[in-house]
Amino acid sequence: MCAHKIDFWSELPSPLKRSVRDAFVSWSEKIYRSQKTVISSYFPSAMGGDMSKKDYLVNMPIENAPENYLAMGFGESSSPYFFEKFIDSGFYSKKKIIGWFSETMVVDTKRLKDRPVPSSYMDLAKPCYKGEVCIIGTPLIPDPLLPLFIKREGGMEACRSVIENIAGFGAPVNAIRHIGKTSNTFGSIFVMPLLFAEVCREIPSAVVTRPKEGFFAEPFILFAKDGGKFDLIYDFCTSREFENAFSEKQFLVSNAKNDRLIFSGCFETYFSDLEEIYDLLRKKLS
């Protein structure tokens, strides 16, 4: 991708990409005016399956890799190859969770009918919800949060049960249009990001549930080499500009007040069994 060093490489979901990028440009300009320090950055223009080869850090020669990398927990940083190349090797020796891509349950009570409204993610493995659970993503890149953490809480049998109950995928913005209507073929229970769930509160037949385990959340992790401009990049990731970019999209930014809302399993940043979960999801939903 680049012939020169990049100080800061940031992989972000589409709802956050522009606001965080604009915040970084504004912040870096202030740093230059006050310190005469230039910070080189790169924000991939697309996400997931739409990203080109140059947008994946794992394809970059390690000698050109950025000193600081802000990653999504289930992006390329969760792959065994990334872990071996950048973590096991000691290239990135620092790791800090900066924020969360948080998800919760939204229930279409009209379609659910007389079945109980689930209060726990573990409920979604029950037979009564077969064909009623909808997750975000595509068959190529399914959202692994639900089955991954069901496995960690209840074991492989529970994980297989919840995957069996998944009806399919649905982009939250599309699912929202059909909640409470006869056109809803997505399911009764949607696992979706908080920013979309908040919109659902305006729908009469929708119930937004705060699961008793806490929110599932994909962490935003800042990986860094020793030395370099880590202190400056960390200052940005804990700045008001960064927090405002998150909060305007209803994302939870990690701090002492809201860490308690996050399901404890989400504090991990690498999952050796993730590929097994992806394989089960793709076989079920392809």
Coordinates of C-alpha atoms in Angstrom, one line a residue:
M1 CA 0.0 0.0 0.0
C2 CA 2.6 2.6 1.1
A3 CA 6.2 3.3 0.4
H4 CA 6.6 5.3 3.6
K5 CA 5.8 4.8 7.2
I6 CA 2.2 5.3 8.4
D7 CA 1.9 6.4 12.1
F8 CA -1.8 5.5 12.4
W9 CA -3.9 2.9 10.6
S10 CA -7.5 2.8 11.5
E11 CA -10.1 0.2 10.6
L12 CA -13.6 1.3 11.4
P13 CA -17.2 0.4 10.5
S14 CA -19.0 2.6 8.0
P15 CA -21.2 4.5 10.6
L16 CA -18.0 5.7 12.3
K17 CA -15.5 6.0 9.5
R18 CA -16.1 9.5 8.3
S19 CA -16.8 11.1 11.8
V20 CA -13.6 9.6 13.3
R21 CA -11.5 10.4 10.2
D22 CA -12.7 14.0 10.3
A23 CA -12.0 14.2 14.1
F24 CA -8.5 12.9 13.5
V25 CA -7.8 15.4 10.8
S26 CA -8.9 18.3 13.0
W27 CA -7.0 16.9 16.0
S28 CA -3.8 16.3 14.0
E29 CA -3.9 19.8 12.6
K30 CA -3.9 21.2 16.2
I31 CA -1.0 19.0 17.0
Y32 CA 0.9 20.3 14.1
R33 CA 0.2 23.9 15.0
S34 CA 1.3 23.4 18.6
Q35 CA 4.1 20.9 18.2
K36 CA 5.1 21.0 14.5
T37 CA 4.6 17.2 14.5
V38 CA 3.2 15.6 11.3
I39 CA 1.2 12.4 11.9
S40 CA 0.6 10.2 8.8
S41 CA -2.6 8.2 8.9
Y42 CA -4.6 5.8 6.7
F43 CA -8.3 5.0 6.9
P44 CA -9.4 2.1 4.6
S45 CA -12.2 3.4 2.3
A46 CA -14.3 0.2 2.7
M47 CA -15.0 -2.5 5.2
G48 CA -15.0 -6.3 5.3
G49 CA -15.7 -8.1 2.0
D50 CA -15.6 -4.8 0.1
M51 CA -12.1 -4.0 1.1
S52 CA -9.3 -4.3 -1.5
K53 CA -6.1 -6.2 -0.8
K54 CA -4.2 -2.9 0.0
D55 CA -6.7 -2.2 2.8
Y56 CA -5.7 -5.2 4.8
L57 CA -2.8 -4.7 7.2
V58 CA -1.9 -8.4 7.0
N59 CA -0.9 -7.9 3.4
M60 CA 1.6 -5.2 4.1
P61 CA 5.3 -6.0 4.5
I62 CA 6.0 -5.9 8.2
E63 CA 8.8 -3.3 7.8
N64 CA 6.2 -0.9 6.4
A65 CA 3.5 -1.6 9.0
P66 CA 2.2 1.4 11.0
E67 CA 3.4 2.0 14.5
N68 CA -0.2 2.3 15.8
Y69 CA -3.2 0.3 14.6
L70 CA -6.8 0.9 15.7
A71 CA -8.6 -2.3 14.9
M72 CA -12.1 -3.9 15.3
G73 CA -12.0 -7.0 17.5
F74 CA -13.5 -9.2 14.8
G75 CA -11.8 -7.6 11.8
E76 CA -8.4 -8.8 10.5
S77 CA -6.9 -8.5 14.0
S78 CA -8.8 -11.6 15.0
S79 CA -7.3 -13.9 12.4
P80 CA -4.6 -16.4 13.3
Y81 CA -2.3 -14.9 10.7
F82 CA -2.5 -11.4 12.2
F83 CA -1.9 -12.8 15.6
E84 CA 1.2 -14.7 14.5
K85 CA 2.6 -11.9 12.4
F86 CA 2.0 -9.0 14.7
I87 CA 1.4 -10.2 18.2
D88 CA 3.3 -13.5 18.7
S89 CA 6.3 -11.9 16.9
G90 CA 6.3 -9.0 19.4
F91 CA 5.9 -6.4 16.7
Y92 CA 2.9 -4.9 18.6
S93 CA 3.8 -5.0 22.3
K94 CA 1.1 -2.7 23.6
K95 CA -2.7 -3.3 23.5
K96 CA -5.5 -1.1 24.8
I97 CA -9.3 -1.3 24.3
I98 CA -10.4 2.2 23.3
G99 CA -14.2 1.7 22.7
W100 CA -16.9 -0.7 21.8
F101 CA -19.2 -1.7 18.9
S102 CA -22.0 -2.7 21.2
E103 CA -25.0 -4.9 20.3
T104 CA -28.3 -5.8 22.0
M105 CA -31.6 -7.6 21.3
V106 CA -34.6 -6.1 19.5
V107 CA -37.8 -8.1 19.6
D108 CA -40.7 -7.9 17.2
T109 CA -43.5 -8.8 19.7
K110 CA -46.1 -9.0 16.9
R111 CA -44.3 -11.9 15.2
L112 CA -43.1 -13.4 18.5
K113 CA -46.8 -13.8 19.5
D114 CA -47.3 -15.7 22.7
R115 CA -43.6 -16.9 23.1
P116 CA -41.7 -15.2 26.0
V117 CA -39.6 -12.2 25.3
P118 CA -36.0 -13.3 25.9
S119 CA -34.2 -11.7 28.7
S120 CA -30.8 -13.4 28.2
Y121 CA -28.7 -14.3 25.2
M122 CA -28.7 -17.9 26.5
D123 CA -32.5 -17.9 25.9
L124 CA -31.8 -17.8 22.2
A125 CA -30.6 -21.4 22.2
K126 CA -34.1 -22.6 23.3
P127 CA -36.1 -24.6 20.8
C128 CA -39.0 -22.2 20.9
Y129 CA -36.9 -19.6 19.0
K130 CA -36.0 -21.9 16.1
G131 CA -36.0 -19.8 12.9
E132 CA -36.7 -16.6 14.8
V133 CA -33.2 -15.2 15.4
C134 CA -31.7 -12.7 12.9
I135 CA -28.0 -11.5 13.0
I136 CA -26.2 -8.9 10.9
G137 CA -23.7 -9.6 8.2
T138 CA -23.5 -11.8 5.1
P139 CA -22.8 -15.5 4.5
L140 CA -19.2 -14.4 3.7
I141 CA -18.8 -12.2 6.8
P142 CA -21.4 -13.2 9.4
D143 CA -21.5 -11.5 12.8
P144 CA -20.0 -14.1 15.1
L145 CA -20.8 -12.4 18.5
L146 CA -23.9 -14.4 19.4
P147 CA -22.7 -17.9 18.8
L148 CA -19.1 -17.1 20.0
F149 CA -20.2 -16.0 23.4
I150 CA -23.0 -18.6 23.7
K151 CA -20.2 -21.1 23.3
R152 CA -18.1 -19.5 26.0
E153 CA -21.1 -19.4 28.4
G154 CA -22.8 -22.6 27.6
G155 CA -20.5 -24.8 25.6
M156 CA -20.5 -26.2 22.1
E157 CA -24.0 -27.8 22.3
A158 CA -25.6 -24.4 23.2
C159 CA -23.6 -22.8 20.4
R160 CA -24.9 -25.3 17.9
S161 CA -28.5 -24.8 19.2
V162 CA -28.4 -21.0 18.8
I163 CA -26.9 -21.4 15.3
E164 CA -29.8 -23.8 14.4
N165 CA -32.2 -21.1 15.6
I166 CA -30.8 -18.4 13.3
A167 CA -33.1 -17.6 10.4
G168 CA -30.6 -15.6 8.4
F169 CA -28.9 -12.3 8.0
G170 CA -30.4 -8.8 7.8
A171 CA -28.9 -5.4 7.6
P172 CA -30.4 -3.6 10.6
V173 CA -31.7 -0.7 8.5
N174 CA -33.7 -3.2 6.3
A175 CA -34.9 -5.2 9.3
I176 CA -36.2 -2.1 11.1
R177 CA -38.5 -1.3 8.1
H178 CA -40.3 -4.7 8.6
I179 CA -40.6 -5.0 12.4
G180 CA -44.3 -5.3 13.3
K181 CA -45.4 -5.9 9.7
T182 CA -46.5 -9.1 7.9
S183 CA -43.6 -8.5 5.6
N184 CA -41.2 -9.4 8.3
T185 CA -39.4 -12.5 7.1
F186 CA -36.3 -11.8 9.1
G187 CA -37.3 -13.2 12.4
S188 CA -38.7 -12.2 15.8
I189 CA -35.4 -11.4 17.6
F190 CA -32.7 -9.2 16.1
V191 CA -29.2 -8.9 17.4
M192 CA -28.1 -5.5 16.3
P193 CA -25.9 -2.5 17.2
L194 CA -27.2 -0.1 19.8
L195 CA -27.4 2.8 17.4
F196 CA -30.0 0.9 15.3
A197 CA -31.7 -0.5 18.4
E198 CA -32.4 3.0 19.7
V199 CA -34.3 3.8 16.5
C200 CA -36.5 0.7 17.2
R201 CA -37.8 2.2 20.4
E202 CA -40.1 4.3 18.2
I203 CA -41.8 1.2 16.8
P204 CA -44.9 0.2 18.8
S205 CA -44.4 -3.6 18.5
A206 CA -40.6 -3.5 19.1
V207 CA -39.1 -4.2 22.5
V208 CA -35.4 -3.3 23.1
T209 CA -34.0 -5.7 25.6
R210 CA -30.9 -5.1 27.8
P211 CA -29.7 -8.8 28.2
K212 CA -28.9 -9.7 31.8
E213 CA -25.4 -10.9 30.7
G214 CA -24.6 -7.3 29.5
F215 CA -24.1 -6.1 26.0
F216 CA -22.2 -8.1 23.4
A217 CA -19.5 -5.8 22.2
E218 CA -16.8 -5.9 19.6
P219 CA -13.8 -4.0 21.0
F220 CA -11.9 -1.3 19.3
I221 CA -8.3 -2.1 20.1
L222 CA -5.3 0.1 19.8
F223 CA -2.2 -2.0 19.0
A224 CA 1.1 -0.2 19.2
K225 CA 4.9 -0.7 18.9
D226 CA 7.1 0.5 21.8
G227 CA 8.2 4.1 21.3
G228 CA 7.2 6.0 18.3
K229 CA 4.1 8.3 18.5
F230 CA 2.0 6.0 20.7
D231 CA 1.4 8.7 23.3
L232 CA 0.1 11.1 20.7
I233 CA -2.2 8.5 19.1
Y234 CA -3.4 7.4 22.5
D235 CA -4.2 11.0 23.4
F236 CA -6.3 11.2 20.3
C237 CA -8.2 8.0 21.1
T238 CA -9.0 9.4 24.6
S239 CA -9.7 12.9 23.3
R240 CA -13.1 14.7 23.4
E241 CA -13.0 14.8 19.5
F242 CA -12.8 11.0 19.4
E243 CA -15.4 10.5 22.1
N244 CA -17.8 12.9 20.3
A245 CA -17.3 10.9 17.0
F246 CA -18.4 7.8 18.8
S247 CA -21.2 9.2 21.0
E248 CA -23.0 10.9 18.1
K249 CA -23.5 7.4 16.6
Q250 CA -24.7 5.9 19.9
F251 CA -21.5 3.9 20.4
L252 CA -20.3 3.2 23.9
V253 CA -16.8 4.6 24.5
S254 CA -14.9 2.6 27.1
N255 CA -14.7 4.3 30.5
A256 CA -15.2 3.4 34.2
K257 CA -18.9 4.3 33.9
N258 CA -20.0 2.0 31.1
D259 CA -17.4 -0.9 31.2
R260 CA -19.9 -2.6 33.6
L261 CA -22.5 -2.8 30.8
I262 CA -20.2 -4.9 28.6
F263 CA -20.4 -8.7 28.8
S264 CA -17.1 -9.8 30.5
G265 CA -16.1 -12.2 27.6
C266 CA -15.9 -9.2 25.3
F267 CA -12.8 -7.9 27.1
E268 CA -10.8 -10.6 25.2
T269 CA -9.2 -9.4 22.0
Y270 CA -8.3 -12.7 20.3
F271 CA -10.4 -15.9 20.0
S272 CA -8.7 -19.1 18.8
D273 CA -12.1 -20.7 18.1
L274 CA -13.4 -17.9 15.9
E275 CA -12.7 -19.8 12.7
E276 CA -14.8 -22.7 13.9
I277 CA -17.7 -20.4 14.6
Y278 CA -17.4 -18.8 11.2
D279 CA -17.4 -22.3 9.6
L280 CA -20.6 -23.3 11.4
L281 CA -22.4 -20.1 10.5
R282 CA -21.5 -20.3 6.8
K283 CA -22.6 -24.0 6.6
K284 CA -25.9 -23.1 8.2
L285 CA -26.6 -19.9 6.3
S286 CA -24.9 -20.2 2.9

